[in-house]
Coordinates of C-alpha atoms and ligand atoms in Angstrom, one line a residue:
M1 CA 2.6 -3.0 44.8
N2 CA 1.9 0.8 45.2
S3 CA 3.8 1.5 48.4
Y4 CA 7.5 2.1 48.5
D5 CA 10.2 3.2 50.9
I6 CA 11.5 5.8 48.4
V7 CA 9.9 7.3 45.3
V8 CA 12.4 8.9 43.1
I9 CA 11.1 11.6 40.7
G10 CA 13.3 11.9 37.6
G11 CA 15.3 9.3 35.7
G12 CA 18.4 11.2 34.8
A13 CA 21.9 10.4 36.1
V14 CA 21.0 11.4 39.6
G15 CA 17.7 9.6 39.9
L16 CA 19.1 6.4 38.3
S17 CA 22.1 6.4 40.6
L18 CA 20.0 7.0 43.6
S19 CA 17.5 4.3 42.7
Y20 CA 20.4 1.9 42.2
L21 CA 22.1 2.7 45.5
A22 CA 18.9 2.6 47.4
A23 CA 17.8 -0.7 45.9
K24 CA 21.2 -2.2 46.6
K25 CA 20.7 -1.3 50.3
G26 CA 17.5 -3.2 50.3
Y27 CA 15.0 -0.3 50.1
R28 CA 11.8 -0.7 48.0
V29 CA 12.1 1.9 45.3
A30 CA 9.9 3.3 42.5
L31 CA 11.4 5.6 39.9
V32 CA 9.0 7.9 38.0
E33 CA 10.2 9.6 34.9
S34 CA 8.1 12.0 32.8
G35 CA 9.7 10.9 29.5
H36 CA 12.2 8.1 29.0
L37 CA 15.3 7.5 31.1
C38 CA 18.0 10.0 30.4
S39 CA 15.7 12.2 28.3
G40 CA 16.6 15.4 30.3
A41 CA 20.0 17.1 30.9
T42 CA 21.8 13.8 31.1
G43 CA 20.9 12.9 27.6
R44 CA 22.0 16.3 26.4
S45 CA 25.3 16.3 28.2
A46 CA 28.7 16.0 26.6
G47 CA 29.1 12.7 28.5
I48 CA 32.4 13.6 30.2
V49 CA 33.1 12.0 33.6
T50 CA 36.5 13.2 34.9
L51 CA 38.3 13.1 38.2
Q52 CA 40.1 16.4 37.4
L53 CA 37.9 18.8 39.3
S54 CA 38.9 21.7 41.4
L55 CA 37.1 20.8 44.7
E56 CA 38.3 17.8 46.7
E57 CA 34.7 16.7 47.5
D58 CA 33.9 16.8 43.7
V59 CA 36.8 14.5 42.9
A60 CA 35.4 12.1 45.5
M61 CA 32.0 12.3 44.0
A62 CA 33.3 11.7 40.5
A63 CA 35.3 8.7 41.7
K64 CA 32.0 7.3 43.1
T65 CA 30.3 7.8 39.8
I66 CA 33.1 6.0 37.9
E67 CA 32.8 3.1 40.4
L68 CA 29.0 2.9 40.1
F69 CA 28.9 3.2 36.3
R70 CA 31.4 0.4 36.1
E71 CA 29.4 -1.7 38.4
V72 CA 26.2 -1.2 36.4
G73 CA 28.0 -1.6 33.1
K74 CA 29.9 -4.7 33.9
G75 CA 27.4 -6.3 36.2
F76 CA 24.5 -6.0 33.8
G77 CA 26.3 -6.6 30.5
T78 CA 26.0 -3.1 28.9
E79 CA 29.1 -1.0 28.9
F80 CA 27.7 2.4 28.2
Y81 CA 31.0 4.2 28.7
R82 CA 34.5 4.2 27.5
T83 CA 37.5 4.6 29.8
T84 CA 39.5 7.3 28.1
G85 CA 41.5 9.1 30.7
F86 CA 41.5 12.9 30.8
L87 CA 44.1 15.7 30.3
T88 CA 44.0 19.2 31.7
L89 CA 46.3 21.8 30.3
V90 CA 47.2 24.4 32.9
P91 CA 49.8 27.1 33.3
E92 CA 52.7 25.6 35.3
R93 CA 52.1 28.1 38.2
M94 CA 48.7 26.5 38.7
L95 CA 50.0 23.0 38.8
E96 CA 50.0 22.6 42.6
E97 CA 46.4 23.7 43.0
T98 CA 45.3 21.5 40.1
I99 CA 46.8 18.3 41.5
E100 CA 46.0 18.9 45.2
P101 CA 42.4 17.6 45.0
L102 CA 43.7 14.5 43.1
R103 CA 46.4 13.9 45.7
S104 CA 44.1 14.2 48.6
N105 CA 41.7 11.7 47.0
N106 CA 44.6 9.3 46.2
V107 CA 44.0 9.6 42.5
G108 CA 47.0 8.8 40.4
Y109 CA 48.2 11.3 37.8
M110 CA 51.1 12.2 35.6
V111 CA 52.5 15.6 34.9
L112 CA 53.5 16.2 31.2
R113 CA 55.8 18.9 29.8
A114 CA 54.2 21.0 27.1
D115 CA 56.1 19.0 24.4
E116 CA 54.8 15.7 25.8
V117 CA 51.2 16.7 25.6
K118 CA 51.0 15.9 21.8
R119 CA 51.5 12.2 22.6
Y120 CA 48.0 12.3 24.0
V121 CA 46.4 15.0 22.0
P122 CA 48.4 15.3 18.8
F123 CA 46.6 18.4 17.5
L124 CA 46.6 20.5 20.7
K125 CA 48.9 23.5 20.9
A126 CA 50.5 23.6 24.4
H127 CA 52.6 26.7 25.3
D128 CA 56.0 26.4 27.0
H129 CA 54.6 27.8 30.3
E130 CA 51.9 25.1 30.4
V131 CA 51.9 21.6 31.7
G132 CA 49.5 18.7 31.2
V133 CA 47.9 16.7 34.0
L134 CA 46.9 13.3 32.9
T135 CA 44.6 10.9 34.8
S136 CA 43.6 7.5 33.5
N137 CA 40.2 6.3 35.0
D138 CA 38.1 9.1 33.6
M139 CA 35.3 8.1 31.2
V140 CA 33.0 9.2 28.4
V141 CA 29.4 8.1 28.7
D142 CA 26.9 7.3 26.0
A143 CA 23.7 8.6 27.6
S144 CA 21.2 6.6 25.6
E145 CA 23.1 3.4 26.3
M146 CA 23.2 4.5 29.9
G147 CA 19.4 4.7 30.1
R148 CA 19.2 1.2 28.7
A149 CA 21.8 -0.2 31.0
F150 CA 20.2 1.3 34.1
R151 CA 16.7 0.3 33.0
Y152 CA 17.9 -3.3 32.9
A153 CA 19.9 -3.1 36.1
L154 CA 17.0 -1.5 38.1
N155 CA 14.5 -4.0 36.7
E156 CA 16.8 -6.9 37.8
M157 CA 17.0 -5.3 41.3
G158 CA 13.2 -5.1 41.6
V159 CA 12.9 -1.3 41.2
S160 CA 9.6 -0.2 39.7
V161 CA 10.6 2.0 36.7
I162 CA 7.7 4.0 35.4
E163 CA 8.5 6.0 32.2
W164 CA 6.4 8.3 30.0
N165 CA 4.5 9.5 33.1
G166 CA 4.1 13.1 32.2
R167 CA 5.0 16.0 34.5
G168 CA 1.9 16.8 36.5
A169 CA 1.5 13.7 38.5
I170 CA 2.6 14.7 42.0
H171 CA -0.2 14.9 44.6
V172 CA 0.4 17.3 47.5
E173 CA -2.0 17.9 50.3
G174 CA -1.5 19.7 53.6
G175 CA 2.1 20.5 52.9
E176 CA 2.9 16.9 52.3
V177 CA 3.4 14.7 49.2
R178 CA 0.6 12.2 49.2
G179 CA 1.7 10.2 46.1
V180 CA 2.6 10.2 42.5
M181 CA 0.0 9.2 39.9
A182 CA 1.5 6.5 37.7
N183 CA 0.2 6.3 34.1
G184 CA -2.9 8.1 35.2
Q185 CA -4.1 5.0 37.0
S186 CA -2.6 4.2 40.4
L187 CA -1.3 6.4 43.1
I188 CA 2.3 5.4 44.1
K189 CA 3.1 6.2 47.7
G190 CA 6.4 6.5 49.4
D191 CA 7.8 7.1 52.9
A192 CA 10.1 9.5 51.2
Y193 CA 10.0 11.3 47.8
V194 CA 13.2 12.5 46.2
F195 CA 12.9 15.2 43.6
A196 CA 15.7 14.3 41.2
A197 CA 14.1 16.1 38.2
G198 CA 17.3 18.1 37.5
P199 CA 16.7 21.5 35.9
W200 CA 12.9 20.7 36.1
N201 CA 12.8 20.7 39.9
K202 CA 12.4 24.5 39.9
T203 CA 9.2 24.5 37.8
L204 CA 8.0 21.4 39.4
L205 CA 8.3 22.8 42.9
G206 CA 7.0 26.2 41.8
G207 CA 3.9 24.5 40.5
L208 CA 3.4 22.9 44.0
G209 CA 3.8 26.4 45.6
I210 CA 7.3 25.7 47.0
T211 CA 9.7 28.5 46.6
G212 CA 12.3 28.0 49.3
V213 CA 15.0 26.4 47.1
P214 CA 16.6 29.1 45.0
L215 CA 17.7 27.7 41.7
T216 CA 18.7 29.3 38.5
V217 CA 18.2 27.4 35.2
Y218 CA 20.6 28.3 32.4
K219 CA 21.4 27.1 28.9
C220 CA 24.5 24.9 28.2
Q221 CA 25.6 24.1 24.7
V222 CA 28.0 21.8 22.9
V223 CA 29.4 21.9 19.4
R224 CA 30.0 18.9 17.2
L225 CA 33.2 19.0 15.1
C226 CA 33.9 16.9 12.0
A227 CA 37.4 16.1 10.8
E228 CA 38.5 14.4 7.6
R229 CA 40.3 11.6 9.4
T230 CA 39.6 9.4 12.4
L231 CA 40.9 11.1 15.5
D232 CA 42.2 9.3 18.5
Y233 CA 43.0 11.4 21.5
V234 CA 42.5 11.8 25.2
P235 CA 39.6 14.1 26.1
F236 CA 41.0 17.4 27.4
Y237 CA 40.3 20.7 29.1
V238 CA 42.3 23.9 28.6
M239 CA 42.0 25.8 31.8
G240 CA 42.8 29.3 30.5
E241 CA 40.0 29.2 27.9
H242 CA 37.6 26.8 29.8
L243 CA 37.6 24.8 26.6
Y244 CA 36.9 21.1 26.6
M245 CA 36.9 18.6 23.8
R246 CA 36.5 14.9 23.4
P247 CA 36.4 12.4 20.5
D248 CA 33.0 11.0 19.6
G249 CA 33.8 8.4 17.0
N250 CA 33.9 8.4 13.2
G251 CA 36.1 11.5 13.0
T252 CA 33.8 13.6 15.1
S253 CA 34.4 15.4 18.3
I254 CA 32.4 17.4 20.9
A255 CA 33.6 20.7 22.2
G256 CA 32.3 23.3 24.6
N257 CA 33.1 25.8 27.3
G258 CA 31.4 27.3 30.4
Y259 CA 28.9 29.5 28.6
A260 CA 25.7 30.3 30.5
R261 CA 22.6 32.1 29.6
V262 CA 19.8 32.2 32.2
V263 CA 16.4 31.0 31.0
E264 CA 13.0 30.9 32.6
R265 CA 12.2 27.2 32.0
P266 CA 14.4 24.2 31.0
E267 CA 12.5 23.9 27.7
D268 CA 13.8 27.4 26.8
A269 CA 17.3 26.0 26.9
M270 CA 16.6 23.4 24.3
D271 CA 16.3 25.7 21.3
G272 CA 19.7 24.6 19.8
L273 CA 23.0 26.3 19.3
E274 CA 23.5 30.0 19.2
K275 CA 25.6 31.5 16.4
E276 CA 27.7 33.5 18.9
Y277 CA 28.5 30.4 20.8
V278 CA 29.6 28.5 17.7
Q279 CA 31.7 31.5 16.7
H280 CA 33.3 31.7 20.2
I281 CA 34.2 28.0 20.2
A282 CA 35.7 28.3 16.7
E283 CA 37.8 31.2 17.9
L284 CA 39.1 29.3 20.9
L285 CA 39.9 26.3 18.7
A286 CA 41.7 28.5 16.2
E287 CA 44.0 29.5 19.0
R288 CA 44.5 26.0 20.4
V289 CA 44.5 23.6 17.5
L290 CA 47.6 23.2 15.3
D291 CA 45.6 22.8 12.1
P292 CA 42.2 24.5 12.6
S293 CA 41.2 23.9 9.0
G294 CA 41.2 20.2 9.7
F295 CA 38.0 20.7 11.7
R296 CA 34.6 22.0 10.7
V297 CA 31.5 22.6 12.8
C298 CA 28.9 20.0 11.8
G299 CA 26.3 20.1 14.5
G300 CA 25.7 20.5 18.2
W301 CA 22.9 20.9 20.7
S302 CA 21.8 22.7 23.8
G303 CA 20.2 21.8 27.1
P304 CA 19.3 23.0 30.6
C305 CA 21.7 23.2 33.5
S306 CA 20.8 24.5 37.0
I307 CA 22.8 26.1 39.8
T308 CA 22.3 27.4 43.3
P309 CA 23.4 30.9 44.5
D310 CA 26.6 29.6 46.0
G311 CA 27.4 27.0 43.3
Y312 CA 27.2 24.0 45.7
P313 CA 24.5 21.4 45.1
V314 CA 21.4 21.4 47.2
I315 CA 20.7 18.0 48.8
G316 CA 18.3 17.3 51.5
R317 CA 14.8 18.2 52.8
I318 CA 12.6 20.5 50.9
P319 CA 11.5 23.3 53.2
G320 CA 7.7 23.4 53.3
L321 CA 7.1 20.0 51.9
R322 CA 7.1 17.2 54.4
G323 CA 8.6 13.9 53.4
A324 CA 10.2 15.4 50.3
Y325 CA 13.9 15.8 49.4
I326 CA 15.7 17.4 46.6
V327 CA 19.0 16.9 44.7
D328 CA 19.8 19.8 42.3
G329 CA 22.2 22.6 41.5
L330 CA 24.7 20.4 39.8
D331 CA 25.8 23.1 37.4
G332 CA 27.4 22.0 34.1
Y333 CA 29.0 18.9 35.7
G334 CA 26.2 16.8 37.3
L335 CA 26.7 13.7 35.3
M336 CA 30.1 13.2 36.7
R337 CA 29.0 13.8 40.3
A338 CA 25.7 11.8 40.0
A339 CA 26.7 8.9 42.3
G340 CA 28.3 11.2 44.9
V341 CA 25.2 13.4 45.3
A342 CA 22.9 10.4 45.1
E343 CA 24.8 8.8 48.0
L344 CA 24.3 11.9 50.0
A345 CA 20.6 12.1 49.1
L346 CA 20.2 8.6 50.4
K347 CA 21.9 9.6 53.7
A348 CA 19.5 12.6 53.9
V349 CA 16.6 10.3 53.5
E350 CA 18.0 8.1 56.2
G351 CA 18.0 11.1 58.5
E352 CA 21.5 12.5 58.3
E353 CA 21.8 16.3 58.4
L354 CA 23.9 17.7 55.6
P355 CA 24.3 21.4 56.6
K356 CA 26.6 22.2 53.7
Y357 CA 24.1 21.1 51.1
S358 CA 20.9 21.9 52.9
A359 CA 18.3 24.2 51.3
E360 CA 18.1 26.0 54.7
R361 CA 21.4 27.7 54.0
F362 CA 19.7 30.0 51.5
K363 CA 17.3 31.5 53.9
G364 CA 17.2 35.2 53.1
R365 CA 19.9 35.0 50.4
E366 CA 17.7 34.5 47.3
E367 CA 18.7 37.9 45.9
Q368 CA 22.2 36.6 45.1
E369 CA 20.8 34.1 42.6
E370 CA 22.2 35.5 39.4
L371 CA 25.7 36.2 40.7
V372 CA 27.2 32.7 40.3
V373 CA 25.9 32.2 36.8
E374 CA 27.6 35.4 35.7
L375 CA 31.0 33.9 36.8
H376 CA 30.5 31.0 34.4
S377 CA 29.7 33.1 31.3
V378 CA 31.9 33.3 28.3
Ligands
LIG1 C1 24.9 20.7 26.8 C2 25.3 20.1 28.1 C3 26.5 19.5 28.3 C4 26.8 18.9 29.5 N1 28.0 18.2 29.7 C5 28.3 17.6 30.8 C6 29.4 16.7 30.9 O1 30.1 16.5 30.0 N2 29.6 16.1 32.1 C7 28.8 16.3 33.2 O2 29.1 15.8 34.3 N3 27.7 17.1 33.1 C8 27.4 17.7 32.0 N4 26.3 18.5 31.9 C9 25.5 18.6 33.1 C10 24.7 17.4 33.3 O3 24.0 17.0 32.1 C11 23.6 17.6 34.4 O4 24.2 18.2 35.5 C12 23.1 16.2 34.9 O5 22.7 15.5 33.7 C13 21.9 16.4 35.8 O6 21.4 15.1 36.1 P1 20.0 15.0 36.8 O7 19.7 13.6 36.9 O8 20.0 15.9 38.0 O9 19.0 15.8 35.7 P2 18.3 15.2 34.4 O10 19.2 14.4 33.6 O11 17.7 16.4 33.7 O12 17.2 14.3 34.9 C14 16.0 14.8 35.4 C15 14.9 14.0 34.8 O13 13.6 14.3 35.4 C16 12.6 14.2 34.5 N5 11.5 15.0 34.9 C17 11.2 16.3 34.8 N6 10.0 16.6 35.4 C18 9.5 15.4 35.9 C19 8.3 15.1 36.6 N7 7.4 16.0 36.9 N8 8.1 13.8 36.9 C20 9.1 12.9 36.6 N9 10.2 13.1 35.9 C21 10.4 14.4 35.6 C22 13.3 14.7 33.2 O14 12.6 14.2 32.1 C23 14.7 14.2 33.3 O15 14.9 13.0 32.6 C24 25.9 19.0 30.6 C25 24.7 19.6 30.4 C26 24.3 20.1 29.2 C27 23.0 20.7 29.0

């Protein structure tokens, strides 16, 4: 079969979630991935899926992701995640605004005094003016296992999953996508094409002559830390320093913060850790960890993230390309919102207008592109 209701371009967290949700609703779906599933930003992420986000709608999206990942993991026999819970350390004066998005989404939480935080993260230094907010359903995802789990689930659901397809396979004619060449052999056609190529959307669309979706690609990094002994703690985020950390098995941890360096192409973001970044994380940890000498940096990696001028995702029709839709601009936390944005993308394909996320909102505002990224810098 070469004709589908929906052709999804990109097999990261978003494309996989979208393919799954669409197939579950009975659509005939093909998923085309240039490499292997989760070989893009998803595979380079820190794997954190938390409900503790500052926007109400983001919490709702993360809740959907947790639900969908559980469904795929349990339903198809590969649990590619661990339910870990999550702890945010905030100054007490910011407690209300931290818990409000949780409350309005009916997410249960516990507030911990500074001296209670060590029960969950024994090595974390919490100051007297700080409190911990603890949630329990948050998870940590193993992205390579995730690719395997979704491949199996999608195959079972009848989705055509085409991997190793290269990047230049999209055929456009007369302002319309005419098909995607699969393995250089057959043209796959869809009633709708969803560009879920993450940070690659920008170059992909640029190559097709489409410039109406302003996106900035930037470099994200994570540091791997090794400790002498096995560490068991709840993944956490320290609001003041934007520092997050989570255990990764065998005495290792992953840590990072909101650093952003704008790059031209996603590949430019895959050149590994920067010395200054490692130094910065080490300094933050020295402030926050009771025994910093118990940790040493033993690796890490980098990858591309992408963002829109106003920081909200772009979901919906691609101006100037009939029958085509985009999901992008997920910043440094797109894994955790994947199912939420995928659900909206499906609604857009079904004809629903999403003015808040539409690419049309950027008409004439392209010059603000760099501004938001600055705000996320170290
Ligand atoms: C270092 C780092 C740490 C991060 N940590 C977290 C975290 O802990 N939690 C979190 O929620 N988010 C995190 N993120 C952000 C998160 O990884 C992304 O927001 C999310 O993975 C985006 O998913 P996606 O499916 O949109 O993109 P991707 O995962 O990049 O998927 C797009 C796919 O499209 C493919 N593709 C590209 N071009 C084509 C083409 N022409 N045809 C077909 N396929 C194509 C790519 O190979 C890729 O697999 C992190 C990112 C980085 C880099």
